[in-house]
Short mmCIF file of C-alpha atoms in Angstrom, two decimals:
data_model
loop_
_atom_site.label_atom_id
_atom_site.label_comp_id
_atom_site.label_asym_id
_atom_site.label_seq_id
_atom_site.Cartn_x
_atom_site.Cartn_y
_atom_site.Cartn_z
CA MET A 7 11.36 12.23 -2.78
CA GLY A 8 10.59 11.87 0.95
CA THR A 9 6.82 11.57 0.59
CA SER A 10 6.94 9.13 -2.31
CA VAL A 11 9.30 6.88 -0.34
CA PHE A 12 6.92 7.17 2.62
CA TYR A 13 3.90 6.14 0.55
CA PHE A 14 5.79 3.23 -0.97
CA VAL A 15 6.96 1.92 2.42
CA ALA A 16 3.56 2.59 4.01
CA THR A 17 1.85 0.52 1.30
CA LEU A 18 4.31 -2.29 1.97
CA SER A 19 3.62 -2.10 5.71
CA VAL A 20 -0.13 -2.35 5.12
CA ILE A 21 0.23 -5.24 2.66
CA PHE A 22 2.52 -7.24 4.93
CA SER A 23 0.42 -6.63 8.03
CA LEU A 24 -2.62 -7.91 6.11
CA MET A 25 -0.57 -10.95 5.11
CA VAL A 26 0.10 -11.60 8.82
CA ILE A 27 -3.64 -12.00 9.35
CA PHE A 28 -4.51 -13.83 6.16
CA SER A 29 -1.76 -16.44 5.94
CA LYS A 30 -2.96 -19.83 7.16
CA ASN A 31 0.35 -21.07 8.55
CA PRO A 32 1.30 -19.43 11.88
CA VAL A 33 5.02 -19.60 11.09
CA HIS A 34 4.41 -17.71 7.83
CA SER A 35 2.39 -15.17 9.83
CA VAL A 36 5.36 -14.53 12.10
CA LEU A 37 7.69 -14.18 9.12
CA TYR A 38 5.35 -11.59 7.59
CA LEU A 39 5.26 -9.82 10.93
CA ILE A 40 9.06 -9.64 10.85
CA VAL A 41 8.90 -8.02 7.40
CA THR A 42 6.27 -5.59 8.75
CA PHE A 43 8.64 -4.61 11.55
CA PHE A 44 11.35 -4.11 8.98
CA THR A 45 9.17 -1.60 7.09
CA LEU A 46 8.48 0.15 10.42
CA THR A 47 12.25 0.46 10.89
CA VAL A 48 12.41 2.19 7.51
CA HIS A 49 9.68 4.59 8.70
CA TYR A 50 11.78 5.50 11.74
CA ILE A 51 14.77 6.19 9.51
CA LEU A 52 12.61 8.43 7.30
CA LEU A 53 11.68 10.36 10.46
CA ASN A 54 15.43 10.74 11.22
CA ALA A 55 15.03 8.68 14.39
CA GLN A 56 18.13 6.51 13.90
CA PHE A 57 18.33 5.24 17.44
CA LEU A 58 14.68 4.16 17.55
CA ALA A 59 15.09 2.51 14.16
CA VAL A 60 18.05 0.43 15.29
CA VAL A 61 16.45 -0.44 18.62
CA ASN A 62 13.28 -1.53 16.81
CA PHE A 63 15.53 -3.61 14.58
CA ILE A 64 17.38 -5.27 17.48
CA VAL A 65 14.58 -5.69 20.00
CA TYR A 66 11.57 -6.51 17.85
CA MET A 67 13.10 -8.16 14.80
CA GLY A 68 16.17 -9.63 16.47
CA ALA A 69 14.86 -10.80 19.83
CA ILE A 70 11.10 -10.83 20.32
CA MET A 71 10.24 -12.27 16.92
CA VAL A 72 12.95 -14.93 17.30
CA LEU A 73 11.19 -16.03 20.48
CA PHE A 74 7.79 -16.02 18.72
CA LEU A 75 9.20 -18.12 15.92
CA PHE A 76 10.87 -20.37 18.47
CA VAL A 77 7.59 -21.09 20.27
CA LEU A 78 5.57 -21.58 17.08
CA MET A 79 8.16 -23.95 15.65
CA LEU A 80 8.06 -26.00 18.83
CA LEU A 81 4.23 -26.12 18.86
CA ASN A 82 4.22 -27.00 15.16
CA LEU A 83 0.62 -25.88 14.64
CA ASN A 84 -1.15 -26.82 11.44
CA LYS A 85 -4.67 -27.19 10.20
CA ASP A 86 -4.97 -30.86 11.16
CA ASN A 87 -4.44 -30.51 14.88
CA GLU A 88 -5.92 -27.08 15.41
CA PRO A 89 -9.10 -27.34 17.54
CA LEU A 90 -12.30 -26.23 15.78
CA LYS A 91 -13.63 -22.91 17.01
CA SER A 92 -17.07 -23.05 18.58
CA GLY A 93 -19.95 -20.76 17.56
CA LEU A 94 -19.66 -18.77 20.76
CA VAL A 95 -16.04 -17.86 19.99
CA LYS A 96 -17.08 -16.62 16.56
CA ILE A 97 -19.83 -14.39 18.01
CA VAL A 98 -17.39 -12.96 20.56
CA GLY A 99 -14.94 -12.34 17.70
CA VAL A 100 -17.54 -10.41 15.71
CA ILE A 101 -18.44 -8.25 18.71
CA ALA A 102 -14.77 -7.53 19.45
CA GLY A 103 -14.18 -6.66 15.80
CA CYS A 104 -17.11 -4.21 15.81
CA CYS A 105 -15.72 -2.55 18.95
CA LEU A 106 -12.34 -2.20 17.24
CA VAL A 107 -13.96 -0.59 14.18
CA VAL A 108 -15.74 1.96 16.41
CA THR A 109 -12.46 2.77 18.16
CA ILE A 110 -10.59 3.15 14.88
CA ILE A 111 -13.27 5.42 13.39
CA GLY A 112 -13.24 7.51 16.56
CA SER A 113 -9.48 7.92 16.52
CA LEU A 114 -9.46 8.65 12.79
CA LYS A 115 -11.98 11.44 13.38
CA ALA A 116 -9.77 12.84 16.14
CA THR A 117 -6.70 12.93 13.89
CA ALA A 118 -8.60 14.77 11.17
CA ILE A 119 -9.11 17.83 13.35
CA SER A 120 -5.72 17.87 15.09
CA ASP A 121 -2.77 19.63 13.50
CA PRO A 122 0.01 17.47 12.07
CA VAL A 123 2.77 17.02 14.61
CA LEU A 124 5.78 19.12 13.73
CA LEU A 125 9.05 18.15 15.33
CA LYS A 126 10.54 21.09 17.17
CA ASN A 127 13.98 19.65 16.69
CA PRO A 128 14.44 17.34 13.69
CA ASN A 129 17.56 15.83 15.24
CA LEU A 130 15.71 14.67 18.35
CA GLY A 131 15.98 11.04 17.26
CA LEU A 132 19.79 10.96 17.39
CA VAL A 133 21.24 9.09 20.35
CA LYS A 134 22.77 12.05 22.19
CA ASN A 135 19.65 14.23 22.06
CA LEU A 136 17.31 11.38 22.88
CA GLY A 137 19.45 10.36 25.86
CA LYS A 138 19.50 13.92 27.20
CA GLU A 139 15.69 14.10 26.94
CA LEU A 140 15.14 10.69 28.54
CA PHE A 141 17.55 11.20 31.44
CA GLY A 142 16.64 14.87 31.90
CA PRO A 143 12.99 15.98 31.88
CA TYR A 144 11.57 12.47 31.46
CA MET A 145 13.74 10.74 34.06
CA LEU A 146 10.85 9.61 36.29
CA PRO A 147 8.62 7.97 33.64
CA PHE A 148 11.70 6.33 32.12
CA GLU A 149 12.76 4.75 35.40
CA LEU A 150 9.15 3.82 36.24
CA SER A 151 8.80 1.94 32.96
CA SER A 152 11.92 -0.06 33.83
CA ILE A 153 10.26 -1.05 37.12
CA LEU A 154 7.19 -2.10 35.12
CA LEU A 155 9.32 -4.36 32.94
CA LEU A 156 11.06 -5.81 35.99
CA THR A 157 7.65 -6.57 37.54
CA ALA A 158 6.56 -8.39 34.41
CA MET A 159 9.77 -10.41 34.42
CA VAL A 160 9.45 -11.40 38.08
CA GLY A 161 5.79 -12.28 37.46
CA ALA A 162 6.68 -14.56 34.57
CA VAL A 163 9.34 -16.35 36.63
CA LEU A 164 6.88 -16.73 39.51
CA LEU A 165 4.24 -18.30 37.23
CA THR A 166 6.65 -21.02 36.13
CA LYS A 167 7.78 -21.68 39.70
CA LYS A 168 4.26 -22.22 41.04
CA GLU A 169 3.61 -25.32 38.98
CA LYS A 170 6.46 -27.18 40.67
CA ALA A 171 5.21 -26.66 44.23
CA MET B 28 24.27 13.42 -4.46
CA ASP B 29 26.72 13.65 -7.31
CA ILE B 30 27.71 10.86 -9.67
CA ALA B 31 31.30 10.68 -8.39
CA PHE B 32 30.00 9.94 -4.89
CA VAL B 33 27.79 7.12 -6.14
CA ILE B 34 30.62 5.60 -8.19
CA GLU B 35 33.05 5.91 -5.28
CA LYS B 36 30.68 4.10 -2.91
CA PHE B 37 29.81 1.50 -5.52
CA VAL B 38 33.47 0.67 -6.13
CA LEU B 39 34.13 0.50 -2.39
CA VAL B 40 31.18 -1.85 -1.82
CA ALA B 41 32.23 -4.06 -4.74
CA ILE B 42 35.82 -4.28 -3.45
CA ILE B 43 34.74 -5.08 0.12
CA PHE B 44 32.25 -7.68 -1.10
CA GLY B 45 34.90 -9.30 -3.30
CA ILE B 46 37.47 -9.30 -0.51
CA SER B 47 35.07 -10.86 1.99
CA LEU B 48 34.19 -13.63 -0.48
CA VAL B 49 37.83 -14.37 -1.29
CA ILE B 50 38.80 -14.36 2.39
CA ALA B 51 35.89 -16.66 3.22
CA MET B 52 36.97 -18.96 0.37
CA TYR B 53 40.56 -19.15 1.54
CA SER B 54 39.44 -19.49 5.16
CA THR B 55 38.13 -22.94 4.26
CA TYR B 56 41.59 -23.78 2.92
CA ALA B 57 43.31 -22.19 5.90
CA GLU B 58 41.07 -24.11 8.28
CA ARG B 59 42.16 -27.42 6.78
CA LYS B 60 45.80 -26.41 6.79
CA VAL B 61 45.61 -25.21 10.41
CA ALA B 62 43.81 -28.40 11.44
CA ALA B 63 46.46 -30.42 9.64
CA PHE B 64 49.25 -28.44 11.31
CA LEU B 65 47.71 -28.91 14.78
CA GLN B 66 47.19 -32.63 14.18
CA ASP B 67 50.62 -33.14 12.61
CA ARG B 68 49.31 -33.92 9.12
CA LEU B 69 49.88 -32.34 5.70
CA GLY B 70 46.39 -31.17 4.80
CA PRO B 71 45.20 -30.55 1.21
CA ASP B 72 48.19 -30.55 -1.15
CA ARG B 73 46.94 -31.99 -4.48
CA ALA B 74 45.16 -29.13 -6.29
CA GLY B 75 47.89 -26.73 -7.39
CA PRO B 76 51.09 -25.92 -5.45
CA PHE B 77 50.52 -26.51 -1.68
CA GLY B 78 46.87 -27.27 -2.55
CA ILE B 79 46.25 -23.57 -3.16
CA LEU B 80 43.49 -24.28 -5.72
CA GLN B 81 41.55 -26.50 -3.31
CA PRO B 82 38.82 -23.87 -2.57
CA LEU B 83 38.14 -23.51 -6.31
CA ALA B 84 37.81 -27.27 -6.67
CA ASP B 85 35.45 -27.36 -3.68
CA GLY B 86 33.35 -24.53 -5.11
CA LEU B 87 33.09 -26.26 -8.47
CA LYS B 88 32.07 -29.48 -6.75
CA MET B 89 29.35 -27.66 -4.79
CA PHE B 90 27.93 -26.14 -7.98
CA MET B 91 27.95 -29.45 -9.86
CA LYS B 92 26.17 -31.49 -7.18
CA GLU B 93 22.56 -32.47 -7.64
CA GLU B 94 20.11 -30.24 -5.88
CA ILE B 95 17.53 -31.98 -3.70
CA ILE B 96 14.53 -30.32 -2.09
CA PRO B 97 12.68 -32.68 0.27
CA THR B 98 9.09 -33.42 -0.82
CA ASN B 99 7.41 -32.17 2.33
CA ALA B 100 9.68 -29.19 2.81
CA SER B 101 8.29 -25.68 2.65
CA LYS B 102 9.85 -25.02 -0.75
CA TRP B 103 10.01 -21.23 -0.76
CA LEU B 104 11.38 -20.92 2.77
CA PHE B 105 13.81 -23.77 2.08
CA MET B 106 15.36 -21.59 -0.58
CA VAL B 107 15.14 -18.34 1.43
CA GLY B 108 17.11 -19.81 4.39
CA PRO B 109 20.60 -20.01 2.87
CA GLY B 110 20.09 -16.72 1.02
CA LEU B 111 19.21 -14.99 4.25
CA ALA B 112 22.23 -16.52 6.01
CA MET B 113 24.47 -15.16 3.26
CA LEU B 114 22.80 -11.70 3.24
CA THR B 115 23.08 -11.13 6.98
CA ALA B 116 26.69 -12.33 6.88
CA CYS B 117 27.63 -9.81 4.17
CA ILE B 118 25.87 -6.60 5.27
CA GLY B 119 27.85 -6.31 8.51
CA THR B 120 30.91 -4.99 6.66
CA ALA B 121 29.14 -1.75 5.68
CA VAL B 122 30.05 0.19 8.84
CA ILE B 123 33.61 -1.04 9.36
CA PRO B 124 36.31 1.57 8.64
CA TRP B 125 39.03 -0.09 6.58
CA GLY B 126 41.60 2.71 6.73
CA THR B 127 42.27 6.42 7.21
CA PRO B 128 40.68 8.58 4.47
CA MET B 129 42.59 8.49 1.19
CA THR B 130 43.29 11.68 -0.78
CA ILE B 131 43.47 11.35 -4.55
CA GLY B 132 43.84 14.74 -6.26
CA ASP B 133 41.54 17.04 -4.22
CA ARG B 134 39.09 14.31 -3.41
CA VAL B 135 39.04 12.79 0.09
CA ILE B 136 37.79 9.23 -0.05
CA PRO B 137 36.82 7.68 3.29
CA LEU B 138 37.61 3.97 3.34
CA GLN B 139 34.29 3.16 4.98
CA VAL B 140 30.99 2.59 3.19
CA THR B 141 28.90 4.52 5.70
CA ASP B 142 29.60 6.01 9.10
CA ILE B 143 26.15 6.01 10.72
CA ASN B 144 26.20 7.39 14.25
CA VAL B 145 24.70 4.20 15.70
CA GLY B 146 27.15 1.93 13.84
CA ILE B 147 27.87 -0.31 16.79
CA LEU B 148 24.15 -0.96 17.27
CA TYR B 149 23.81 -1.67 13.56
CA ILE B 150 26.42 -4.44 13.88
CA PHE B 151 24.55 -5.74 16.88
CA GLY B 152 21.28 -5.73 14.92
CA VAL B 153 22.82 -7.58 11.97
CA VAL B 154 24.24 -10.18 14.35
CA SER B 155 20.82 -10.70 15.92
CA LEU B 156 19.25 -11.16 12.47
CA GLY B 157 21.85 -13.81 11.60
CA VAL B 158 19.87 -16.50 13.37
CA TYR B 159 16.91 -16.24 10.97
CA GLY B 160 18.78 -17.97 8.15
CA VAL B 161 19.43 -20.95 10.40
CA MET B 162 15.95 -20.98 11.94
CA ILE B 163 14.04 -20.68 8.67
CA GLY B 164 16.24 -23.27 6.95
CA GLY B 165 15.94 -25.67 9.86
CA TRP B 166 12.18 -25.37 10.09
CA ALA B 167 11.53 -25.49 6.35
CA SER B 168 13.48 -28.75 5.98
CA ASN B 169 10.65 -30.61 7.76
CA ASN B 170 13.16 -32.74 9.60
CA LYS B 171 13.18 -33.24 13.38
CA TYR B 172 16.96 -32.97 13.65
CA SER B 173 17.03 -29.76 11.62
CA LEU B 174 14.26 -28.28 13.77
CA LEU B 175 16.06 -29.18 17.00
CA SER B 176 19.20 -27.61 15.66
CA ALA B 177 17.35 -24.45 14.61
CA ILE B 178 15.89 -24.13 18.08
CA ARG B 179 19.28 -24.65 19.67
CA ALA B 180 20.74 -21.96 17.44
CA ALA B 181 17.98 -19.52 18.40
CA SER B 182 18.28 -20.04 22.14
CA GLN B 183 22.06 -19.90 21.98
CA ASN B 184 22.04 -16.65 20.01
CA ILE B 185 19.54 -14.95 22.29
CA SER B 186 21.44 -15.98 25.42
CA TYR B 187 24.80 -14.73 24.19
CA GLU B 188 23.44 -11.55 22.64
CA ILE B 189 22.67 -10.25 26.13
CA ALA B 190 26.23 -10.67 27.38
CA MET B 191 27.53 -9.22 24.11
CA GLY B 192 25.30 -6.13 24.44
CA LEU B 193 26.39 -5.61 28.04
CA SER B 194 30.08 -5.85 27.11
CA ILE B 195 29.45 -3.25 24.38
CA ILE B 196 27.86 -0.90 26.96
CA ALA B 197 31.09 -0.92 28.99
CA LEU B 198 33.01 -0.14 25.79
CA LEU B 199 30.67 2.78 25.03
CA LEU B 200 31.37 4.23 28.49
CA VAL B 201 35.06 4.39 27.54
CA THR B 202 34.68 5.60 23.96
CA ASN B 203 31.75 8.03 24.35
CA SER B 204 30.62 7.32 20.81
CA MET B 205 28.54 4.78 18.93
CA SER B 206 30.03 5.48 15.53
CA ILE B 207 32.61 2.85 14.66
CA GLY B 208 34.53 5.39 12.56
CA GLU B 209 35.00 7.60 15.63
CA ILE B 210 35.78 4.69 17.93
CA VAL B 211 38.59 3.55 15.66
CA ALA B 212 39.91 7.08 15.07
CA ASN B 213 40.11 7.60 18.85
CA GLN B 214 42.43 4.61 19.24
CA HIS B 215 45.18 6.47 17.38
CA GLY B 216 48.63 4.89 17.67
CA TRP B 217 48.85 2.71 20.77
CA ARG B 218 45.68 3.75 22.64
CA TRP B 219 43.80 0.59 21.84
CA ASN B 220 40.57 -0.08 23.71
CA VAL B 221 41.70 -3.52 24.81
CA LEU B 222 44.05 -1.80 27.27
CA TYR B 223 41.07 -0.10 28.94
CA GLN B 224 38.55 -2.92 28.53
CA PRO B 225 40.40 -6.26 28.84
CA VAL B 226 37.45 -8.03 30.53
CA GLY B 227 35.01 -6.49 28.06
CA PHE B 228 37.11 -7.78 25.17
CA LEU B 229 37.21 -11.28 26.63
CA LEU B 230 33.43 -11.30 27.04
CA PHE B 231 32.90 -9.93 23.55
CA MET B 232 35.18 -12.55 22.06
CA VAL B 233 33.49 -15.46 23.81
CA CYS B 234 30.11 -14.14 22.64
CA ALA B 235 31.45 -13.72 19.10
CA PHE B 236 32.42 -17.40 19.11
CA ALA B 237 28.90 -18.27 20.22
CA GLU B 238 27.20 -15.97 17.71
CA THR B 239 29.16 -17.35 14.77
CA ASN B 240 28.37 -20.93 15.86
CA ARG B 241 32.04 -21.79 15.95
CA ALA B 242 33.53 -24.50 18.15
CA PRO B 243 33.36 -24.85 21.12
CA PHE B 244 29.88 -23.34 20.68
CA ASP B 245 28.88 -25.21 17.51
CA LEU B 246 26.00 -27.07 19.14
CA PRO B 247 23.59 -26.36 16.24
CA GLU B 248 25.90 -28.49 14.07
CA CYS B 249 26.65 -31.12 16.67
CA GLU B 250 27.10 -34.22 14.48
CA THR B 251 26.93 -36.82 17.20
CA GLU B 252 23.46 -35.72 18.27
CA LEU B 253 21.92 -33.94 15.28
CA ILE B 254 23.42 -35.54 12.14
CA GLY B 255 24.34 -32.39 10.21
CA GLY B 256 22.31 -29.91 12.25
CA TYR B 257 20.14 -27.35 10.46
CA HIS B 258 21.64 -28.17 7.06
CA THR B 259 21.02 -31.92 7.22
CA GLU B 260 18.58 -31.75 4.28
CA TYR B 261 20.59 -29.30 2.22
CA SER B 262 22.69 -30.20 -0.77
CA SER B 263 24.59 -28.52 -3.57
CA MET B 264 25.24 -24.77 -3.43
CA LYS B 265 22.55 -24.18 -0.79
CA LEU B 266 24.68 -26.19 1.62
CA GLY B 267 27.65 -24.29 0.24
CA PHE B 268 25.96 -21.00 1.16
CA TYR B 269 25.45 -22.08 4.75
CA LEU B 270 29.05 -23.21 5.11
CA PHE B 271 30.27 -20.10 3.35
CA ALA B 272 28.15 -17.77 5.50
CA GLU B 273 29.88 -19.19 8.59
CA TYR B 274 33.28 -18.17 7.23
CA ILE B 275 32.07 -14.71 6.21
CA ASN B 276 30.62 -14.31 9.72
CA MET B 277 33.98 -15.27 11.12
CA PHE B 278 35.70 -12.67 8.93
CA VAL B 279 33.21 -9.95 9.92
CA SER B 280 33.41 -10.69 13.62
CA ALA B 281 37.22 -10.75 13.41
CA ALA B 282 37.04 -7.33 11.71
CA VAL B 283 34.65 -6.00 14.38
CA MET B 284 36.84 -7.23 17.23
CA ALA B 285 39.96 -5.81 15.58
CA SER B 286 38.34 -2.41 15.06
CA LEU B 287 36.51 -2.12 18.41
CA TYR B 288 39.26 -3.39 20.70
CA PHE B 289 42.52 -3.61 18.75
CA GLY B 290 42.65 -0.23 17.08
CA GLY B 291 41.55 -1.19 13.57
CA TYR B 292 43.93 0.43 11.11
CA ASN B 293 45.96 2.14 13.86
CA TYR B 294 49.49 1.06 14.67
CA PRO B 295 52.35 2.64 16.62
CA GLY B 296 54.32 5.12 14.55
CA MET B 297 51.54 5.56 12.00
CA ASP B 298 51.96 9.37 11.88
CA TRP B 299 55.57 9.02 10.75
CA VAL B 300 54.62 6.45 8.10
CA LEU B 301 51.69 8.58 6.88
CA ALA B 302 53.91 11.66 6.59
CA HIS B 303 56.57 9.81 4.60
CA THR B 304 54.47 7.71 2.23
CA GLY B 305 51.84 10.16 1.07
CA GLN B 306 48.07 10.11 1.09
CA VAL B 307 47.49 7.04 -1.07
CA ILE B 308 50.10 4.51 0.05
CA GLY B 309 49.90 5.54 3.74
CA PRO B 310 46.22 4.63 4.24
CA LEU B 311 46.78 1.41 2.30
CA ILE B 312 49.52 0.41 4.77
CA GLY B 313 46.99 1.04 7.58
CA THR B 314 44.50 -1.20 5.78
CA GLY B 315 47.21 -3.86 5.49
CA VAL B 316 47.83 -3.69 9.24
CA PHE B 317 44.09 -4.00 9.82
CA PHE B 318 43.97 -7.13 7.68
CA LEU B 319 46.93 -8.60 9.56
CA LYS B 320 44.93 -8.18 12.78
CA ILE B 321 41.89 -9.78 11.13
CA PHE B 322 43.95 -12.75 9.95
CA ALA B 323 45.38 -13.15 13.44
CA PHE B 324 41.83 -13.34 14.82
CA ILE B 325 40.73 -15.80 12.14
CA PHE B 326 43.73 -17.98 13.00
CA PHE B 327 42.71 -17.76 16.64
CA PHE B 328 39.18 -18.90 15.77
CA MET B 329 40.64 -21.96 14.03
CA TRP B 330 43.19 -22.64 16.71
CA VAL B 331 40.40 -22.77 19.32
CA ARG B 332 38.25 -25.00 17.13
CA TRP B 333 40.93 -27.66 16.84
CA THR B 334 41.99 -27.44 20.49
CA ILE B 335 38.92 -27.21 22.71
CA PRO B 336 36.17 -29.86 22.69
CA ARG B 337 32.51 -28.90 22.28
CA PHE B 338 30.44 -27.84 25.29
CA ARG B 339 27.47 -29.80 26.52
CA TYR B 340 24.19 -27.91 26.10
CA ASP B 341 23.60 -27.25 29.81
CA GLN B 342 27.21 -26.08 30.18
CA LEU B 343 26.62 -23.63 27.34
CA MET B 344 23.53 -22.14 29.00
CA HIS B 345 25.25 -22.10 32.40
CA LEU B 346 28.22 -20.22 30.98
CA GLY B 347 26.03 -17.73 29.15
CA TRP B 348 23.55 -16.84 31.88
CA LYS B 349 25.39 -17.49 35.13
CA VAL B 350 28.96 -16.53 34.28
CA LEU B 351 29.11 -14.13 31.34
CA ILE B 352 26.10 -11.92 32.14
CA PRO B 353 27.02 -11.25 35.82
CA LEU B 354 30.62 -10.69 34.76
CA ALA B 355 29.50 -8.21 32.09
CA ILE B 356 27.33 -6.31 34.60
CA ALA B 357 30.22 -6.20 37.09
CA ASN B 358 32.43 -4.89 34.28
CA ILE B 359 29.95 -2.07 33.55
CA ILE B 360 29.76 -1.09 37.23
CA VAL B 361 33.54 -1.11 37.75
CA THR B 362 34.12 0.82 34.51
CA SER B 363 31.60 3.52 35.39
CA ILE B 364 32.97 3.90 38.93
CA VAL B 365 36.51 4.27 37.61
CA ILE B 366 35.38 6.83 35.01
CA ALA B 367 33.46 8.81 37.64
CA VAL B 368 36.47 8.82 39.98
CA ILE B 369 38.84 9.93 37.20
CA GLU B 370 36.51 12.75 36.18
CA LYS B 371 36.17 13.89 39.80
CA PHE B 372 39.91 14.20 40.50
#
């Protein structure tokens, strides 16, 4: 039961993430990306990580993608007013794509030899256990990541302020 | 997973779905009657006694109207929009406990579809998805006014979600649980959370008004500036879905407020009533009390709509970011200090 559900949802994730790339309209791309995030939420639930699933649901689907959609709707991009890509951009794209392929092959090879990760505690994903882990042994990295986010926020505000001066 | 379990859940879901539709239907009638009462008029009184059949007549009219899809609209998304609005409005009821568990024969039937241990976050997630129906519909209409309205709706929802989340954090500090079933069960009798979190409740309620796009926060439907808002291009039952989803949202948020802050199905003296009426009637009385609270909140929603004028857009943003969010953070800090002091002594 569990594995067949996993394969079904995984196929959906792959299909929808391909649709993100292949759809011509940027707004459709974002909508497919939202569906992709939804399938990822299902993956988290299958892994018994309820808290992560809901947070993924709220933060990615409910907030970040709304902002993406917001910006794309305002820009109203379509084929007519999209600037034509120059030859140089295409060459750079091909090189970057090749680099990505090398990286993916390398990481795939690495996963083949490593053992599958077994969860020591299958209930780790529940809120209480996750909170105890995050605010216990992993306190420092957790707090540091909040400082990182704060820095990004201050940086973004600063960038908008500079134009006025 | 036995068959009885599946049937039990199926029946419960069907009943809840039916009830939310009927309540949404009669909310439209109640809204007109309340508006009429507040403006010293009679309100609808032609269809049936006291106009009681008015919602049916309205529904029939909606179904019979011609359906128009604008030529340059994104056809598929134009149809998805209202459906999505309806879906996100309905799925919120899944985690709300409607009463104490009922015992029929040897079988204990919980009056709650599912009690996931992150229930409160689930509600929050569903609320944050609610904006997609409006955004997709507004964009797909290919109309400048609809697009402006969709963008207003998105920015309004994101701004008020933050204050709402922060007010929920203060509530979690008091309740120590994220499961709505447990939160309601802990408010047994008179120990309602509103007594411990009055400021949190006020913040949550203001945010609920904003999230359901109700007056005074109904800027996405601001007629004087945006014609009809995001549903300018919609007609027939698609328009009906959008209007209907608003009333279902109102019902769900009334139910959430009643269960998080006003004790849900709990009422003073409930133990005595439960002991004297048995395991079937007793829980049903609790459910009745819960619905009374919900109706009180729905009336409050309407009362506010016909009393307070609409905000200006900059006032809305000012209230959200510069008043509600700092207030919510202060509420969290004060709550945690008080809890720490109480635990110490």
